CSV table of C-alpha atoms and ligand atoms in Angstrom, one decimal:
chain,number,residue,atom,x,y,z
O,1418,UNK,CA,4.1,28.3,40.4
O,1419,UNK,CA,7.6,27.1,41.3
O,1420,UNK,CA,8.5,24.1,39.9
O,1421,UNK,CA,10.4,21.2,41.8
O,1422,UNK,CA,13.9,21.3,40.6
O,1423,UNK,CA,14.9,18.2,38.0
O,1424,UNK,CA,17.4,16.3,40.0
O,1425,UNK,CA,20.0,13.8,38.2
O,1426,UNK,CA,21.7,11.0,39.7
O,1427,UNK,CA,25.1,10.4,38.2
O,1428,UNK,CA,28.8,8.7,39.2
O,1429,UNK,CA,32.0,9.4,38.1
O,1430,UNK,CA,34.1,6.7,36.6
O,1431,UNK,CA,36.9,6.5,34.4
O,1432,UNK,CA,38.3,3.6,31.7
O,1433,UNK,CA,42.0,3.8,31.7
O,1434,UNK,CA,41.8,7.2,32.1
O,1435,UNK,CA,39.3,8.2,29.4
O,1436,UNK,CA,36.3,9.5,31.7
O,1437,UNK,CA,32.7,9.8,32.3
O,1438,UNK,CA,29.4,11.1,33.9
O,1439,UNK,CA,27.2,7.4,33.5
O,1440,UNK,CA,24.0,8.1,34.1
O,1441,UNK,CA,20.9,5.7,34.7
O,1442,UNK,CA,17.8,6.4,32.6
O,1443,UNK,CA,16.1,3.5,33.7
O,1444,UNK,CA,15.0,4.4,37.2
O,1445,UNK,CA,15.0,8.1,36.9
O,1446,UNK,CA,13.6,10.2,34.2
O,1447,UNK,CA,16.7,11.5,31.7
O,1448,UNK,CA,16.1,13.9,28.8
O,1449,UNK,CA,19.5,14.4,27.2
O,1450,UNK,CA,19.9,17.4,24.6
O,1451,UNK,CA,23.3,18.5,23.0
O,1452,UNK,CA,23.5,21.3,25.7
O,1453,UNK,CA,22.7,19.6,28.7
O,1454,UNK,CA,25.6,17.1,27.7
O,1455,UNK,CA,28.5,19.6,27.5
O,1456,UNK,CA,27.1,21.8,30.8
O,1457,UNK,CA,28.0,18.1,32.1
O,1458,UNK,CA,31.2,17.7,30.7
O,1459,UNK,CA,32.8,21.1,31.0
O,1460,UNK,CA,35.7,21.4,32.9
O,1461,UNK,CA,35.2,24.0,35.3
O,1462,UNK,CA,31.2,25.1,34.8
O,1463,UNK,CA,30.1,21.3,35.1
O,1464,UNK,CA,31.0,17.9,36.4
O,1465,UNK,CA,34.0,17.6,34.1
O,1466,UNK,CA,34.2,14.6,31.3
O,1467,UNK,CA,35.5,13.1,28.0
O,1468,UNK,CA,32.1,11.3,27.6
O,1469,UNK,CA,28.1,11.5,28.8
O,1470,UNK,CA,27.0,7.5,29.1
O,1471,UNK,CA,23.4,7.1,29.4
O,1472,UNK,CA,21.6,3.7,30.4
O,1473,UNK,CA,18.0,3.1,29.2
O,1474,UNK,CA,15.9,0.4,28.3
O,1475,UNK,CA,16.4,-1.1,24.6
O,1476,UNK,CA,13.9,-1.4,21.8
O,1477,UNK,CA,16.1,-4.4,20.6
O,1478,UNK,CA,14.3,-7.5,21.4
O,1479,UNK,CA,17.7,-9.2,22.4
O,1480,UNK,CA,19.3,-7.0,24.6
O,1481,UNK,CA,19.4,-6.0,28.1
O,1482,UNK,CA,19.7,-2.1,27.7
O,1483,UNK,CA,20.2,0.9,25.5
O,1484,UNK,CA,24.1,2.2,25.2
O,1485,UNK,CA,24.6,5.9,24.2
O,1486,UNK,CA,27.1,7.9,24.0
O,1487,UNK,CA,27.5,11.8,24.2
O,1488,UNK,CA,30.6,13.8,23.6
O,1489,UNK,CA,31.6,16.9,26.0
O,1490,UNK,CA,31.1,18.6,22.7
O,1491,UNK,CA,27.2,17.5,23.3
O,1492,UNK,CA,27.4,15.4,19.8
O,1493,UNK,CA,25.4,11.9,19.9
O,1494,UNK,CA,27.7,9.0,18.8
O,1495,UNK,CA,27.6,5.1,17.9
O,1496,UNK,CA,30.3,3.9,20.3
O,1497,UNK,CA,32.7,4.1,23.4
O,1498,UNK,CA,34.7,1.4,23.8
O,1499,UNK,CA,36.2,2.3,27.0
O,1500,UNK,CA,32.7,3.5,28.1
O,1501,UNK,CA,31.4,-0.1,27.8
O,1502,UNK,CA,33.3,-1.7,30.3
O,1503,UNK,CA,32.2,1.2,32.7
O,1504,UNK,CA,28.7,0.5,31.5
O,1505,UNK,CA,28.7,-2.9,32.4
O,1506,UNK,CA,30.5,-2.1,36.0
O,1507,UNK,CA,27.8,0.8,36.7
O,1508,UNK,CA,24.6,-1.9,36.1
O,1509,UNK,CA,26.2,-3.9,38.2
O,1510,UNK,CA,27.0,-2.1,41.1
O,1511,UNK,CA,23.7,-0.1,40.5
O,1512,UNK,CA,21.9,-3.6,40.8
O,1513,UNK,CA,20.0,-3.0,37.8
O,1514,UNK,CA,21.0,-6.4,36.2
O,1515,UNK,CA,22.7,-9.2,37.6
O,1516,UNK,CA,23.2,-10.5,34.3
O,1517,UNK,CA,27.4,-11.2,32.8
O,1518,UNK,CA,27.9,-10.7,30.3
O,1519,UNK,CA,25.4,-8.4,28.9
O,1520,UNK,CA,24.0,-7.0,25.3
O,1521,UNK,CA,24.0,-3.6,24.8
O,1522,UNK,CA,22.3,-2.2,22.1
O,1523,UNK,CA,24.3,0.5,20.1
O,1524,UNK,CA,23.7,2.5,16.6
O,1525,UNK,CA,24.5,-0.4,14.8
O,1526,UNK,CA,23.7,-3.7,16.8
O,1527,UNK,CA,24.5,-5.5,19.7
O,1528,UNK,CA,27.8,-5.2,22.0
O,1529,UNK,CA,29.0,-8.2,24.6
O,1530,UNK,CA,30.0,-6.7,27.8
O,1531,UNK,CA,31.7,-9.3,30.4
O,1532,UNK,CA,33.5,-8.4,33.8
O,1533,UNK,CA,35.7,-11.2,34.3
O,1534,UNK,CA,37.5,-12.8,37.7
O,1535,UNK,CA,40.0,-10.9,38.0
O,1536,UNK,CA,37.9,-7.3,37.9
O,1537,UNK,CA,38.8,-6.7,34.2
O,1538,UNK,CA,35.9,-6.2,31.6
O,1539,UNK,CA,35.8,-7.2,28.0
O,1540,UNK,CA,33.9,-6.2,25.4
O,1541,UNK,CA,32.9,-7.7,22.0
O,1542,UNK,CA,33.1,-4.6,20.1
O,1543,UNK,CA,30.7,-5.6,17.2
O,1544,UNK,CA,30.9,-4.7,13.6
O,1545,UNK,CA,34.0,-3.3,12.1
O,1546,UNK,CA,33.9,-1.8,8.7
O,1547,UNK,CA,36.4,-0.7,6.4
O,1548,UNK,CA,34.8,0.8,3.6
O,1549,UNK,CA,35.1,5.2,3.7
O,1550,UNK,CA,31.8,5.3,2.9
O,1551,UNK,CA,31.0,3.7,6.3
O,1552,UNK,CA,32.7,6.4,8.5
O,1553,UNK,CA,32.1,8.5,5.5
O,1554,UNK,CA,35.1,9.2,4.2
O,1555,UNK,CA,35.2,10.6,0.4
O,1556,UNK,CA,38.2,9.3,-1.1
O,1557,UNK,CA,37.3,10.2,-4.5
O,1558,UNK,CA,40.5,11.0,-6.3
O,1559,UNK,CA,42.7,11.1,-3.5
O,1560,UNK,CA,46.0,9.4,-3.9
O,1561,UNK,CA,46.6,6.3,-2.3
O,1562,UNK,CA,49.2,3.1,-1.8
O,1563,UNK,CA,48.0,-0.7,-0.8
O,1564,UNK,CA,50.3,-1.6,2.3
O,1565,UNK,CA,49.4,-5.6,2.7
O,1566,UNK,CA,45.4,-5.7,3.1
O,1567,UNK,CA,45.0,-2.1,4.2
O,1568,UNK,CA,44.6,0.7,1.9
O,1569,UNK,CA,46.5,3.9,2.8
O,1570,UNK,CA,44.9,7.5,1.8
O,1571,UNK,CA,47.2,10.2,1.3
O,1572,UNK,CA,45.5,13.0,3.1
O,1573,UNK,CA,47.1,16.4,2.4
O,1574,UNK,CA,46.6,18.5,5.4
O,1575,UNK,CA,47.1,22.7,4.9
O,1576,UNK,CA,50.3,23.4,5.9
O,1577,UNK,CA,50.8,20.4,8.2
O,1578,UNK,CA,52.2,17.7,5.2
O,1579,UNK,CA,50.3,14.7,4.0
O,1580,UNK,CA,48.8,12.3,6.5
O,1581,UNK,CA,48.8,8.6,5.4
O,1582,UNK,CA,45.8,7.5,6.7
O,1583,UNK,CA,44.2,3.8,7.4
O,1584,UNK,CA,40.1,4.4,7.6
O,1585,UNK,CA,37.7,2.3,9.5
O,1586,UNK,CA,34.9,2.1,11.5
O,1587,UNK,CA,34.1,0.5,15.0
O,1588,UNK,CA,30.6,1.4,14.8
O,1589,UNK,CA,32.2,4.9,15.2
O,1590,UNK,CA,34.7,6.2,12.3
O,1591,UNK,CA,38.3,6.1,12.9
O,1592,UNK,CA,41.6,7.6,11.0
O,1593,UNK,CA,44.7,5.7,12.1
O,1594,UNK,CA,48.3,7.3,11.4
O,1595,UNK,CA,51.7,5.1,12.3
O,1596,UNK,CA,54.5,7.4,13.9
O,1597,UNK,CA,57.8,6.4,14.9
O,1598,UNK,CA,57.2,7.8,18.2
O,1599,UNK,CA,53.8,8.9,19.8
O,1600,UNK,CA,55.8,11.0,22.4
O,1601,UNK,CA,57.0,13.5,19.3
O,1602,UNK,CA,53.8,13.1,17.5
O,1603,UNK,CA,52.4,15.9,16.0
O,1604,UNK,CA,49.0,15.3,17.6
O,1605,UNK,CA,48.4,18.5,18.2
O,1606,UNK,CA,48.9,20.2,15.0
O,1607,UNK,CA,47.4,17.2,12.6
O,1608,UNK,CA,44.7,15.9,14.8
O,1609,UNK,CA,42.1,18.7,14.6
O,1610,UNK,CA,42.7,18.9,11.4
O,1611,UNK,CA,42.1,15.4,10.8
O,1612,UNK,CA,39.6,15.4,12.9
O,1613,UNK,CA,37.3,18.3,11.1
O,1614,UNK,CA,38.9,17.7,7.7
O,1615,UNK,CA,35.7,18.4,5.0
O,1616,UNK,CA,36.5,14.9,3.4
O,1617,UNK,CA,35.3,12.9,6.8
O,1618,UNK,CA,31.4,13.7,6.7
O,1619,UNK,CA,30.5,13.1,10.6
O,1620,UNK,CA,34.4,14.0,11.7
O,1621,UNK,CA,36.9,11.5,12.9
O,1622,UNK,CA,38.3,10.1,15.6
O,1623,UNK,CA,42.6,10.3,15.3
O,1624,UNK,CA,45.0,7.5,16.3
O,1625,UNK,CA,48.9,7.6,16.5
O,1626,UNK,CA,50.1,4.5,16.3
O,1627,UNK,CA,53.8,4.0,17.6
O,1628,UNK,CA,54.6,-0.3,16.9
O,1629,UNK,CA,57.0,-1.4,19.5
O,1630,UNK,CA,56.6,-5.1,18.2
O,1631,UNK,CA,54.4,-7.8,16.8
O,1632,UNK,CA,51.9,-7.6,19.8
O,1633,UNK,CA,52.8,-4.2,21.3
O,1634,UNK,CA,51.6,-1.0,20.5
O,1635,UNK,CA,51.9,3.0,21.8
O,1636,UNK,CA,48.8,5.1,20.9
O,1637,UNK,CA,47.7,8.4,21.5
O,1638,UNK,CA,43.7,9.5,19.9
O,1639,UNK,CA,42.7,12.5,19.5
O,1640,UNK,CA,38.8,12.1,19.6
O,1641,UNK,CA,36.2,13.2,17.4
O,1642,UNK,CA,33.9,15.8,19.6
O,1643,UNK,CA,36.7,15.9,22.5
O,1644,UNK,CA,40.4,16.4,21.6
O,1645,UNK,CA,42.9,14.0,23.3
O,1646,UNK,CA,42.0,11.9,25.7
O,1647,UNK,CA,44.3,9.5,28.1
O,1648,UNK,CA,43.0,6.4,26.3
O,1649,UNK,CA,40.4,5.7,23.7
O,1650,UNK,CA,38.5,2.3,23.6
O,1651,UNK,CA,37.7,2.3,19.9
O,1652,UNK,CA,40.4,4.0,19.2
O,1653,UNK,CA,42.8,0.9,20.3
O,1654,UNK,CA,40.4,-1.5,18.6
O,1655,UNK,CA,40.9,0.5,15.5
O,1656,UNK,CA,44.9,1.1,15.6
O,1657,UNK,CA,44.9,-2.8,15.9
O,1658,UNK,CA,42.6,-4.1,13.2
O,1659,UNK,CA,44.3,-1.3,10.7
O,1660,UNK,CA,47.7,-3.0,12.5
O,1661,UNK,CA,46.7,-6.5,12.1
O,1662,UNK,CA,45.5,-5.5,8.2
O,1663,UNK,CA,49.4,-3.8,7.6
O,1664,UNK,CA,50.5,-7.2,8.1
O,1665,UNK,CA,52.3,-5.6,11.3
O,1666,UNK,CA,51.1,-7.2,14.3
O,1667,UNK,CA,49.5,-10.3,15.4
O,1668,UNK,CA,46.2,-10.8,17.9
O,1669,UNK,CA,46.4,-10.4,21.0
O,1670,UNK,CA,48.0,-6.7,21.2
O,1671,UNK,CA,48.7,-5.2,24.2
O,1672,UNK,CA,48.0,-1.3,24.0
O,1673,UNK,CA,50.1,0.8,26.0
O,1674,UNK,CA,47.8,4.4,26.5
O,1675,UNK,CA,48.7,7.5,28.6
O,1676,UNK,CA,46.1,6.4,30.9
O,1677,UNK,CA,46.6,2.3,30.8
O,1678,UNK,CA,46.9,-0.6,29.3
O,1679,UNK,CA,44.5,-2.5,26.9
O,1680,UNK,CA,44.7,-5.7,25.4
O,1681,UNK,CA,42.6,-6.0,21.6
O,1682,UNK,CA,42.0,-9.3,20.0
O,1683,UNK,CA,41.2,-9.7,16.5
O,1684,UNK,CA,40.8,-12.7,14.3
O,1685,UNK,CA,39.2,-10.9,11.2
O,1686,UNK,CA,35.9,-11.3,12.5
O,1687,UNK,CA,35.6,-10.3,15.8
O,1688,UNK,CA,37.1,-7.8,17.8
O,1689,UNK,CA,37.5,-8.0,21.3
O,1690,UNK,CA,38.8,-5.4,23.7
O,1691,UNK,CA,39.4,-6.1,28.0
O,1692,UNK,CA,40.6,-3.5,30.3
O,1693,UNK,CA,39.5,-1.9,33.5
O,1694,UNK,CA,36.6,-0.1,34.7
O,1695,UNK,CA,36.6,2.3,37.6
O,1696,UNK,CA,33.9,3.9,39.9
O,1697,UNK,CA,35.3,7.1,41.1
O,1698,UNK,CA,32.2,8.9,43.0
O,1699,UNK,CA,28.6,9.6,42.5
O,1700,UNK,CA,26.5,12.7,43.6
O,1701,UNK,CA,23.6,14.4,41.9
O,1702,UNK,CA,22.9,17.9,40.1
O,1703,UNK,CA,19.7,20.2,39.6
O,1704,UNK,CA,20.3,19.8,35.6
O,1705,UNK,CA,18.4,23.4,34.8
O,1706,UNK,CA,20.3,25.2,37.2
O,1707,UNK,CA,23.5,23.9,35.5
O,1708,UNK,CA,22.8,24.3,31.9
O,1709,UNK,CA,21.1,28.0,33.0
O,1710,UNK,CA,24.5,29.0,34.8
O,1711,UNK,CA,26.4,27.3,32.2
O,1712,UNK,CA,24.5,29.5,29.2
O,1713,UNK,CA,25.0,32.8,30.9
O,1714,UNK,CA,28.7,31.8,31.5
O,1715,UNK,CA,29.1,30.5,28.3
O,1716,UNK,CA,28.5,33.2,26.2
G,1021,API,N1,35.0,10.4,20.6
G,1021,API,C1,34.3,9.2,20.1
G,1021,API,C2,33.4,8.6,21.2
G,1021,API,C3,34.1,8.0,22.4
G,1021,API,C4,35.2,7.0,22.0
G,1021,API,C5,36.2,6.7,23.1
G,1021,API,N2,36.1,7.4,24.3
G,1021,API,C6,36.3,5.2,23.3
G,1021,API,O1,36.7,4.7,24.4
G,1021,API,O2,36.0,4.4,22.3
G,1021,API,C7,33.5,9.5,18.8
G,1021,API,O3,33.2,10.7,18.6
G,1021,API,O4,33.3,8.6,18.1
């Protein structure tokens, strides 16, 4: 017996350039596996995306909905911060809350999500950790240097030099690298490396930090799951804090991306990042058709 084809409501949007497929799991019923993600994501067999953001209800008693994240690689992760303020936007304009700001409930706890007058959204980013053993990182007998509160790891890379490295995690783990110049950064060459190196135990997202001054930064990721994207949300949080720790800049920094501009506040506490959020189209897709063409393509 034929069965009715699975149908998927989705839109297009885009945080400074860093995009997504958001999808809402509340009204429509959403299964997502690793393989349904990145049929989504791929460039030319799916829609096309950095990230899959899916809305459902929570199972936190204090917040309004569920926040997760897939990578077009199709791996599951604890946080998007440029996702977030296009979370916010799409349960707005999909009228499934009226309420601002919002809690989002995320791997591990609650995120703030505000849009504000002027069409900006920011977003209380929640815990930030720097111990390695909460991206993990092993640092076990790796050579290191203190620069002001931050610790640097001297990460030898094969035949790419020694990467010193500043380790956190925004929910999601982070390695953050200062260059003199993120326009000659070797991004490329060092950031998959980084990124798959056997020391971070769930990968890593990479930051290139260029400091133009005290509250002015350059910054290209190259994301865990992805490769580089225009602009990561996490990833500015992360070159900040590790910034702010360096005794190198002061809160707020504005973040200059290939895709846009953010602005990260930090007092030691809490970190807050605001930025835009943009709704590019929506449309829908038979989901079995697409991972079924996608497998036999794929192969
Ligand atoms: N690639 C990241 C997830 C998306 C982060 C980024 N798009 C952001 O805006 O924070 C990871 O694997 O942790």
């Amino acid at each position: 017996m034929h069965q009715a084809p699975m149908i998927w409501q989705f839109t297009k949007m885009h945080g400074a350039g860093n995009d997504f497929i958001v999808i809402d799991g509340v009204s429509q019923p959403i299964e997502m596996t690793p393989e349904r993600a990145r049929a989504l994501a791929h460039r030319q067999l799916g829609i096309g995306a950095d990230q899959i953001l899916l809305v459902e209800n929570p199972s936190h008693p204090e917040a309004d909905f569920r926040y997760r994240i897939f990578n077009a690689d199709g791996s599951e992760v604890e946080h998007c911060g440029n996702g977030a303020r296009c979370f916010v936007r799409f349960i707005h304009e999909q009228r499934l809350s009226r309420r601002n700001p919002l809690k989002a409930e995320i791997a591990t706890g609650l995120i703030i999500l505000e849009e504000k007058e002027n069409n900006s959204v920011t977003v209380d980013m929640g815990l930030t950790r720097f111990d390695p053993a909460a991206l993990p990182f092993d640092a076990e007998d790796l050579s290191h240097c203190q620069a002001h509160e931050e610790t640097l790891w001297n990460l030898p890379l094969p035949n790419a030099g020694t990467a010193a490295l500043s380790v956190l995690a925004i929910s999601n783990p982070h390695a953050v690298l200062l260059v003199d110049n993120i326009d000659t950064a070797p991004v490329a060459e060092q950031g998959p490396l980084i990124e798959s190196h056997p020391r971070f135990g769930n990968r890593v997202n990479v930051g290139f930090m260029q400091i133009i001054n005290r509250n002015q930064i350059r910054l290209r990721v190259y994301e865990r799951g992805v490769g580089e994207t225009l602009s990561c949300g996490t990833g500015a949080c992360a070159a900040v804090a590790t910034g702010i720790r360096r005794g190198l800049l002061d809160s707020p920094v504005n973040v200059q991306t290939r895709g846009g501009q953010l602005t990260v506040e930090w007092d030691g506490t809490r970190l807050q990042m605001t930025g835009p959020a943009t709704t590019v189209f929506s449309g829908q897709v038979d989901i079995d058709k697409l991972v079924k063409d996608f497998c036999l393509q794929d192969e």
